[in-house]
């Protein structure tokens, strides 16, 4: 795809207002042969090392442009691979723990013509720093919840407003720290009411599980528990909603489906005022 058709596929608002500097637009080729934007990020993107490794040094090109220097047309060469080293490592270890050494070997096996996200032999600092950060986090996880700070007995519960994927993940984690949790809202309401029918998730299924502290409520766990096989490489919207609602039942069977209509101060904390359940009459207090 050439730069002109690429620019045409960008929504107009991006071309006119946001689309200056380095930004990312992801395009997908539709069945009609046209290109459609599916994701936009107003910032340099994480895998930019791939473009640089393929001969298209985007930051250098942008700097030249800003300095008013001529910018020769540049074309990236095909066949260069990108490796997000630490993510591959973590994913490989996860596959080993899940009992799939073949998949782990496939993930971690060395490849030719690879550029790494930030690990370089000539500049080992960032790679070493990331390894230290991962090791520190792993030690912290191994110690929690025993060694972690826990809430004092009798503390007020934490209130989570909205049972989307992030609210549910928070509800799954907080009890491990001794915090009681109250969750308000229909599980996955935004996903069921505001996303288009027939939509496929953009994130791969391996990146779409909702977080729980023991990693026992992943999409694979859901499939095993319910005897289902979900779509690969990414779920349908409906499958993700079913999975999210199952997750909600496992971690917080007492979710209050009402919406919160107001939050007021109460002593040193806050007090939510539940309103109606969406599409239903008022519930008894
Ligand atoms: C078209 C589209 C496609 C996407 N595709 C992906 C994807 O493939 N993979 C991915 O990881 N992410 C995707 N996302 C991003 C996705 O929305 C977020 O990853 C995820 O939903 C964020 O979770 P959340 O819990 O923060 O927010 P939400 O899912 O928005 O959850 C917040 C919840 O709070 C509820 N709520 C709000 N106010 C109240 C109130 N007063 N009382 C009670 N409840 C309330 C809402 O109804 C909602 O259910 C997509 C987003 C869109 C719009």
Tab-separated table of C-alpha atoms and ligand atoms in Angstrom:
chain	number	residue	atom	x	y	z
A	1	UNK	CA	0.000	0.000	0.000
A	2	UNK	CA	1.432	3.385	-0.950
A	3	UNK	CA	1.497	6.523	1.182
A	4	UNK	CA	-1.422	8.143	-0.699
A	5	UNK	CA	-3.865	5.274	-0.143
A	6	UNK	CA	-2.599	5.048	3.430
A	7	UNK	CA	-3.416	8.713	4.007
A	8	UNK	CA	-6.835	8.282	2.352
A	9	UNK	CA	-7.676	5.442	4.769
A	10	UNK	CA	-7.001	7.664	7.790
A	11	UNK	CA	-10.090	9.335	9.149
A	12	UNK	CA	-10.261	12.988	8.150
A	13	UNK	CA	-9.982	14.254	11.746
A	14	UNK	CA	-6.571	12.586	11.987
A	15	UNK	CA	-5.334	13.979	8.740
A	16	UNK	CA	-6.300	17.510	9.677
A	17	UNK	CA	-5.692	17.820	13.394
A	18	UNK	CA	-3.905	14.915	15.064
A	19	UNK	CA	-1.856	13.552	12.224
A	20	UNK	CA	1.333	15.547	12.708
A	21	UNK	CA	4.487	14.080	14.099
A	22	UNK	CA	4.900	10.400	14.764
A	23	UNK	CA	1.660	8.526	15.279
A	24	UNK	CA	0.308	5.088	14.575
A	25	UNK	CA	-2.652	4.075	12.473
A	26	UNK	CA	-3.472	0.398	11.971
A	27	UNK	CA	-5.337	-0.535	8.820
A	28	UNK	CA	-7.165	-3.654	7.776
A	29	UNK	CA	-8.086	-4.633	4.209
A	30	UNK	CA	-11.833	-5.095	3.944
A	31	UNK	CA	-13.670	-7.634	1.805
A	32	UNK	CA	-14.419	-4.747	-0.567
A	33	UNK	CA	-10.661	-4.372	-1.193
A	34	UNK	CA	-10.598	-1.016	0.589
A	35	UNK	CA	-8.478	-0.169	3.610
A	36	UNK	CA	-10.049	0.788	6.921
A	37	UNK	CA	-8.505	2.271	10.056
A	38	UNK	CA	-9.019	0.031	13.093
A	39	UNK	CA	-6.736	1.588	15.680
A	40	UNK	CA	-4.995	4.901	16.188
A	41	UNK	CA	-2.466	6.043	18.736
A	42	UNK	CA	-1.319	9.660	18.845
A	43	UNK	CA	2.256	8.738	19.781
A	44	UNK	CA	5.274	6.790	18.583
A	45	UNK	CA	4.384	3.112	18.734
A	46	UNK	CA	6.016	0.294	20.672
A	47	UNK	CA	7.323	-1.758	17.759
A	48	UNK	CA	9.037	1.123	15.965
A	49	UNK	CA	12.334	-0.764	16.161
A	50	UNK	CA	10.956	-2.935	13.352
A	51	UNK	CA	10.616	0.004	10.972
A	52	UNK	CA	14.102	1.199	11.894
A	53	UNK	CA	15.552	-2.317	11.478
A	54	UNK	CA	13.843	-2.580	8.088
A	55	UNK	CA	15.618	0.561	6.898
A	56	UNK	CA	12.903	3.119	7.574
A	57	UNK	CA	14.187	5.212	10.455
A	58	UNK	CA	11.009	7.068	11.308
A	59	UNK	CA	12.368	9.207	14.180
A	60	UNK	CA	15.297	10.326	11.990
A	61	UNK	CA	12.916	11.095	9.126
A	62	UNK	CA	10.707	13.169	11.437
A	63	UNK	CA	13.707	15.069	12.836
A	64	UNK	CA	14.888	15.900	9.323
A	65	UNK	CA	11.436	17.141	8.453
A	66	UNK	CA	11.276	19.323	11.591
A	67	UNK	CA	14.710	20.759	10.802
A	68	UNK	CA	13.572	21.590	7.284
A	69	UNK	CA	16.060	19.194	5.694
A	70	UNK	CA	15.140	17.235	2.577
A	71	UNK	CA	13.528	13.895	3.366
A	72	UNK	CA	14.237	11.287	0.711
A	73	UNK	CA	11.500	8.713	0.051
A	74	UNK	CA	12.285	5.593	2.047
A	75	UNK	CA	10.910	2.088	1.641
A	76	UNK	CA	11.170	-0.569	4.345
A	77	UNK	CA	12.580	-3.929	3.241
A	78	UNK	CA	10.485	-7.030	3.788
A	79	UNK	CA	11.637	-10.068	5.748
A	80	UNK	CA	12.758	-8.410	8.968
A	81	UNK	CA	11.222	-9.849	12.119
A	82	UNK	CA	10.418	-8.085	15.330
A	83	UNK	CA	10.888	-9.557	18.757
A	84	UNK	CA	9.495	-8.143	21.963
A	85	UNK	CA	12.052	-10.086	23.920
A	86	UNK	CA	10.687	-9.911	27.447
A	87	UNK	CA	7.095	-10.522	26.357
A	88	UNK	CA	8.215	-13.598	24.379
A	89	UNK	CA	10.120	-14.786	27.421
A	90	UNK	CA	7.140	-14.324	29.727
A	91	UNK	CA	4.813	-15.963	27.212
A	92	UNK	CA	7.190	-18.905	26.782
A	93	UNK	CA	7.395	-19.397	30.545
A	94	UNK	CA	3.614	-19.223	30.770
A	95	UNK	CA	3.313	-21.904	28.086
A	96	UNK	CA	5.772	-24.076	29.996
A	97	UNK	CA	3.693	-23.676	33.152
A	98	UNK	CA	0.584	-24.502	31.127
A	99	UNK	CA	2.293	-27.780	30.064
A	100	UNK	CA	2.944	-26.934	26.416
A	101	UNK	CA	6.742	-27.180	25.888
A	102	UNK	CA	6.363	-27.306	22.088
A	103	UNK	CA	4.565	-23.966	22.011
A	104	UNK	CA	7.118	-22.579	24.490
A	105	UNK	CA	10.012	-23.691	22.258
A	106	UNK	CA	8.285	-22.168	19.209
A	107	UNK	CA	7.875	-18.862	21.032
A	108	UNK	CA	11.400	-18.662	22.386
A	109	UNK	CA	13.425	-20.251	19.561
A	110	UNK	CA	15.986	-17.901	18.010
A	111	UNK	CA	15.208	-16.527	14.560
A	112	UNK	CA	17.165	-14.860	11.796
A	113	UNK	CA	16.840	-11.227	10.727
A	114	UNK	CA	15.372	-10.173	14.046
A	115	UNK	CA	15.267	-6.722	15.597
A	116	UNK	CA	14.604	-6.518	19.310
A	117	UNK	CA	12.368	-3.962	20.984
A	118	UNK	CA	15.128	-2.505	23.143
A	119	UNK	CA	17.656	-5.242	23.930
A	120	UNK	CA	20.922	-4.624	22.033
A	121	UNK	CA	24.346	-6.134	22.463
A	122	UNK	CA	25.862	-2.753	21.685
A	123	UNK	CA	23.691	-1.039	24.324
A	124	UNK	CA	22.883	-3.580	27.056
A	125	UNK	CA	21.615	-1.039	29.644
A	126	UNK	CA	17.889	-1.011	28.759
A	127	UNK	CA	17.740	-4.827	28.479
A	128	UNK	CA	19.456	-5.311	31.835
A	129	UNK	CA	17.200	-2.702	33.466
A	130	UNK	CA	14.116	-4.503	32.173
A	131	UNK	CA	15.377	-7.862	33.458
A	132	UNK	CA	15.973	-6.347	36.910
A	133	UNK	CA	12.472	-4.829	36.853
A	134	UNK	CA	10.887	-8.170	35.887
A	135	UNK	CA	12.827	-10.047	38.573
A	136	UNK	CA	11.809	-7.507	41.232
A	137	UNK	CA	8.148	-7.782	40.216
A	138	UNK	CA	8.339	-11.597	40.254
A	139	UNK	CA	9.800	-11.577	43.770
A	140	UNK	CA	7.049	-9.152	44.886
A	141	UNK	CA	4.381	-11.428	43.382
A	142	UNK	CA	5.862	-14.500	45.052
A	143	UNK	CA	5.694	-12.745	48.415
A	144	UNK	CA	2.145	-11.428	48.035
A	145	UNK	CA	-0.287	-11.569	49.608
A	146	UNK	CA	1.558	-12.739	52.780
A	147	UNK	CA	4.286	-10.130	52.611
A	148	UNK	CA	2.101	-7.476	51.044
A	149	UNK	CA	0.393	-4.673	52.902
A	150	UNK	CA	-3.106	-5.693	53.897
A	151	UNK	CA	-6.073	-3.582	54.941
A	152	UNK	CA	-6.656	-3.151	58.646
A	153	UNK	CA	-9.505	-5.264	60.030
A	154	UNK	CA	-12.885	-3.568	59.913
A	155	UNK	CA	-11.893	-1.125	57.157
A	156	UNK	CA	-14.616	0.027	54.841
A	157	UNK	CA	-15.043	-1.990	51.680
A	158	UNK	CA	-13.655	-0.698	48.424
A	159	UNK	CA	-16.392	0.178	45.972
A	160	UNK	CA	-15.841	-0.555	42.318
A	161	UNK	CA	-18.185	1.312	40.022
A	162	UNK	CA	-18.516	-0.505	36.745
A	163	UNK	CA	-18.030	-4.213	36.136
A	164	UNK	CA	-15.983	-3.967	32.960
A	165	UNK	CA	-12.787	-5.999	32.491
A	166	UNK	CA	-10.707	-3.591	34.617
A	167	UNK	CA	-13.268	-3.335	37.423
A	168	UNK	CA	-13.543	-7.111	37.529
A	169	UNK	CA	-9.757	-7.491	37.594
A	170	UNK	CA	-9.570	-5.055	40.531
A	171	UNK	CA	-12.352	-6.973	42.279
A	172	UNK	CA	-10.374	-10.185	41.797
A	173	UNK	CA	-7.156	-8.727	43.237
A	174	UNK	CA	-8.269	-6.639	46.218
A	175	UNK	CA	-9.510	-9.500	48.471
A	176	UNK	CA	-5.983	-10.959	48.365
A	177	UNK	CA	-4.924	-7.808	50.243
A	178	UNK	CA	-7.663	-8.161	52.840
A	179	UNK	CA	-9.916	-5.560	51.222
A	180	UNK	CA	-13.633	-6.284	51.005
A	181	UNK	CA	-15.093	-5.284	47.699
A	182	UNK	CA	-18.503	-4.136	46.478
A	183	UNK	CA	-19.009	-4.026	42.742
A	184	UNK	CA	-21.778	-2.063	41.062
A	185	UNK	CA	-22.944	-2.386	37.462
A	186	UNK	CA	-23.954	-5.081	34.992
A	187	UNK	CA	-20.939	-7.208	34.137
A	188	UNK	CA	-19.555	-6.279	30.716
A	189	UNK	CA	-22.332	-3.760	30.159
A	190	UNK	CA	-20.273	-1.530	27.884
A	191	UNK	CA	-19.239	-4.509	25.805
A	192	UNK	CA	-22.784	-5.799	25.443
A	193	UNK	CA	-24.484	-2.456	24.814
A	194	UNK	CA	-21.973	-0.278	23.013
A	195	UNK	CA	-19.876	-2.485	20.797
A	196	UNK	CA	-20.954	-3.591	17.317
A	197	UNK	CA	-22.549	-7.006	16.754
A	198	UNK	CA	-20.281	-9.483	15.051
A	199	UNK	CA	-17.145	-7.625	16.142
A	200	UNK	CA	-13.958	-9.610	16.553
A	201	UNK	CA	-11.591	-8.598	19.320
A	202	UNK	CA	-8.522	-6.838	18.085
A	203	UNK	CA	-6.409	-8.259	20.904
A	204	UNK	CA	-5.309	-11.855	20.514
A	205	UNK	CA	-6.866	-14.343	22.885
A	206	UNK	CA	-3.566	-14.767	24.713
A	207	UNK	CA	-3.741	-11.050	25.597
A	208	UNK	CA	-7.473	-10.943	26.319
A	209	UNK	CA	-7.809	-12.842	29.593
A	210	UNK	CA	-8.972	-10.695	32.503
A	211	UNK	CA	-6.344	-10.579	35.253
A	212	UNK	CA	-6.806	-12.539	38.459
A	213	UNK	CA	-4.078	-12.949	41.085
A	214	UNK	CA	-3.664	-16.693	40.652
A	215	UNK	CA	-4.154	-16.785	36.890
A	216	UNK	CA	-6.859	-19.395	37.336
A	217	UNK	CA	-9.575	-17.507	35.490
A	218	UNK	CA	-8.064	-17.203	32.044
A	219	UNK	CA	-9.893	-17.821	28.793
A	220	UNK	CA	-8.394	-21.333	28.758
A	221	UNK	CA	-9.794	-21.974	32.260
A	222	UNK	CA	-13.190	-20.778	31.084
A	223	UNK	CA	-13.063	-23.144	28.101
A	224	UNK	CA	-12.195	-26.077	30.352
A	225	UNK	CA	-14.866	-25.201	32.915
A	226	UNK	CA	-17.634	-24.685	30.370
A	227	UNK	CA	-16.574	-27.283	27.797
A	228	UNK	CA	-16.351	-24.669	25.063
A	229	UNK	CA	-13.735	-23.830	22.455
A	230	UNK	CA	-13.509	-20.152	21.690
A	231	UNK	CA	-12.397	-18.599	18.453
A	232	UNK	CA	-8.702	-18.205	17.658
A	233	UNK	CA	-6.614	-16.099	17.209
A	234	UNK	CA	-9.128	-13.664	18.723
A	235	UNK	CA	-12.533	-14.059	20.332
A	236	UNK	CA	-15.811	-12.721	19.057
A	237	UNK	CA	-17.393	-9.950	21.088
A	238	UNK	CA	-20.143	-12.341	22.239
A	239	UNK	CA	-17.589	-14.914	23.424
A	240	UNK	CA	-15.678	-12.270	25.348
A	241	UNK	CA	-18.903	-11.145	27.037
A	242	UNK	CA	-19.743	-14.742	28.032
A	243	UNK	CA	-16.217	-15.179	29.376
A	244	UNK	CA	-16.357	-11.872	31.283
A	245	UNK	CA	-19.678	-12.778	32.882
A	246	UNK	CA	-18.314	-16.169	33.897
A	247	UNK	CA	-15.276	-14.409	35.387
A	248	UNK	CA	-17.638	-12.106	37.313
A	249	UNK	CA	-19.534	-15.089	38.736
A	250	UNK	CA	-16.283	-16.670	39.944
A	251	UNK	CA	-14.924	-13.644	41.742
A	252	UNK	CA	-17.897	-11.658	42.933
A	253	UNK	CA	-21.107	-13.631	42.938
A	254	UNK	CA	-22.761	-10.747	44.766
A	255	UNK	CA	-22.237	-8.040	42.144
A	256	UNK	CA	-24.925	-5.381	42.462
A	257	UNK	CA	-26.180	-4.750	38.917
A	258	UNK	CA	-27.503	-1.265	39.692
A	259	UNK	CA	-25.821	1.820	38.304
A	260	UNK	CA	-24.364	4.270	40.782
A	261	UNK	CA	-26.080	7.615	40.349
A	262	UNK	CA	-24.017	9.655	42.825
A	263	UNK	CA	-20.979	9.393	45.075
A	264	UNK	CA	-20.963	11.515	48.234
A	265	UNK	CA	-18.394	12.059	50.954
A	266	UNK	CA	-18.991	10.000	54.090
A	267	UNK	CA	-16.511	10.559	56.929
A	268	UNK	CA	-13.059	9.784	55.627
A	269	UNK	CA	-14.440	7.825	52.698
A	270	UNK	CA	-17.152	7.945	50.098
A	271	UNK	CA	-20.620	6.547	49.826
A	272	UNK	CA	-22.138	5.436	46.522
A	273	UNK	CA	-25.824	5.968	45.871
A	274	UNK	CA	-27.104	3.136	43.732
A	275	UNK	CA	-29.726	4.119	41.198
A	276	UNK	CA	-31.583	1.924	38.766
A	277	UNK	CA	-30.505	-1.137	36.985
A	278	UNK	CA	-30.233	-0.180	33.320
A	279	UNK	CA	-33.546	-0.881	31.614
A	280	UNK	CA	-35.220	-1.995	34.841
A	281	UNK	CA	-37.246	-0.371	37.580
A	282	UNK	CA	-35.711	0.711	40.881
A	283	UNK	CA	-34.448	-2.073	43.100
A	284	UNK	CA	-35.176	-2.199	46.791
A	285	UNK	CA	-32.353	-0.563	48.745
B	1	LIG	C1	-14.915	-0.928	19.383
B	1	LIG	C2	-13.929	-1.285	20.491
B	1	LIG	C3	-13.153	-2.420	20.373
B	1	LIG	C4	-12.254	-2.783	21.399
B	1	LIG	N1	-11.527	-3.917	21.245
B	1	LIG	C5	-10.705	-4.300	22.242
B	1	LIG	C6	-9.978	-5.526	22.176
B	1	LIG	O1	-10.062	-6.254	21.204
B	1	LIG	N2	-9.187	-5.863	23.220
B	1	LIG	C7	-9.079	-5.059	24.324
B	1	LIG	O2	-8.338	-5.425	25.258
B	1	LIG	N3	-9.726	-3.894	24.404
B	1	LIG	C8	-10.537	-3.497	23.418
B	1	LIG	N4	-11.202	-2.331	23.504
B	1	LIG	C9	-10.959	-1.482	24.662
B	1	LIG	C10	-11.920	-1.930	25.777
B	1	LIG	O3	-13.013	-1.089	25.812
B	1	LIG	C11	-11.161	-1.910	27.066
B	1	LIG	O4	-10.038	-2.756	26.950
B	1	LIG	C12	-11.966	-2.426	28.259
B	1	LIG	O5	-13.345	-2.464	28.056
B	1	LIG	C13	-11.649	-1.485	29.386
B	1	LIG	O6	-12.256	-2.001	30.539
B	1	LIG	P1	-12.823	-1.062	31.646
B	1	LIG	O7	-13.347	-1.960	32.718
B	1	LIG	O8	-11.836	-0.034	32.018
B	1	LIG	O9	-13.970	-0.208	30.953
B	1	LIG	P2	-15.413	-0.652	30.422
B	1	LIG	O10	-15.385	-1.948	29.692
B	1	LIG	O11	-15.922	0.542	29.689
B	1	LIG	O12	-16.216	-0.876	31.759
B	1	LIG	C14	-16.698	0.172	32.548
B	1	LIG	C15	-18.084	-0.256	32.991
B	1	LIG	O13	-18.573	0.676	33.935
B	1	LIG	C16	-19.962	0.796	33.748
B	1	LIG	N5	-20.388	2.028	34.381
B	1	LIG	C17	-20.117	3.296	34.009
B	1	LIG	N6	-20.689	4.167	34.866
B	1	LIG	C18	-21.317	3.414	35.804
B	1	LIG	C19	-22.095	3.728	36.948
B	1	LIG	N7	-22.345	4.985	37.307
B	1	LIG	N8	-22.602	2.716	37.701
B	1	LIG	C20	-22.366	1.417	37.365
B	1	LIG	N9	-21.641	1.060	36.280
B	1	LIG	C21	-21.130	2.052	35.515
B	1	LIG	C22	-20.107	0.796	32.231
B	1	LIG	O14	-21.414	0.452	31.832
B	1	LIG	C23	-19.083	-0.280	31.854
B	1	LIG	O15	-19.679	-1.559	31.763
B	1	LIG	C24	-12.111	-1.946	22.523
B	1	LIG	C25	-12.898	-0.798	22.641
B	1	LIG	C26	-13.798	-0.465	21.640
B	1	LIG	C27	-14.629	0.782	21.798
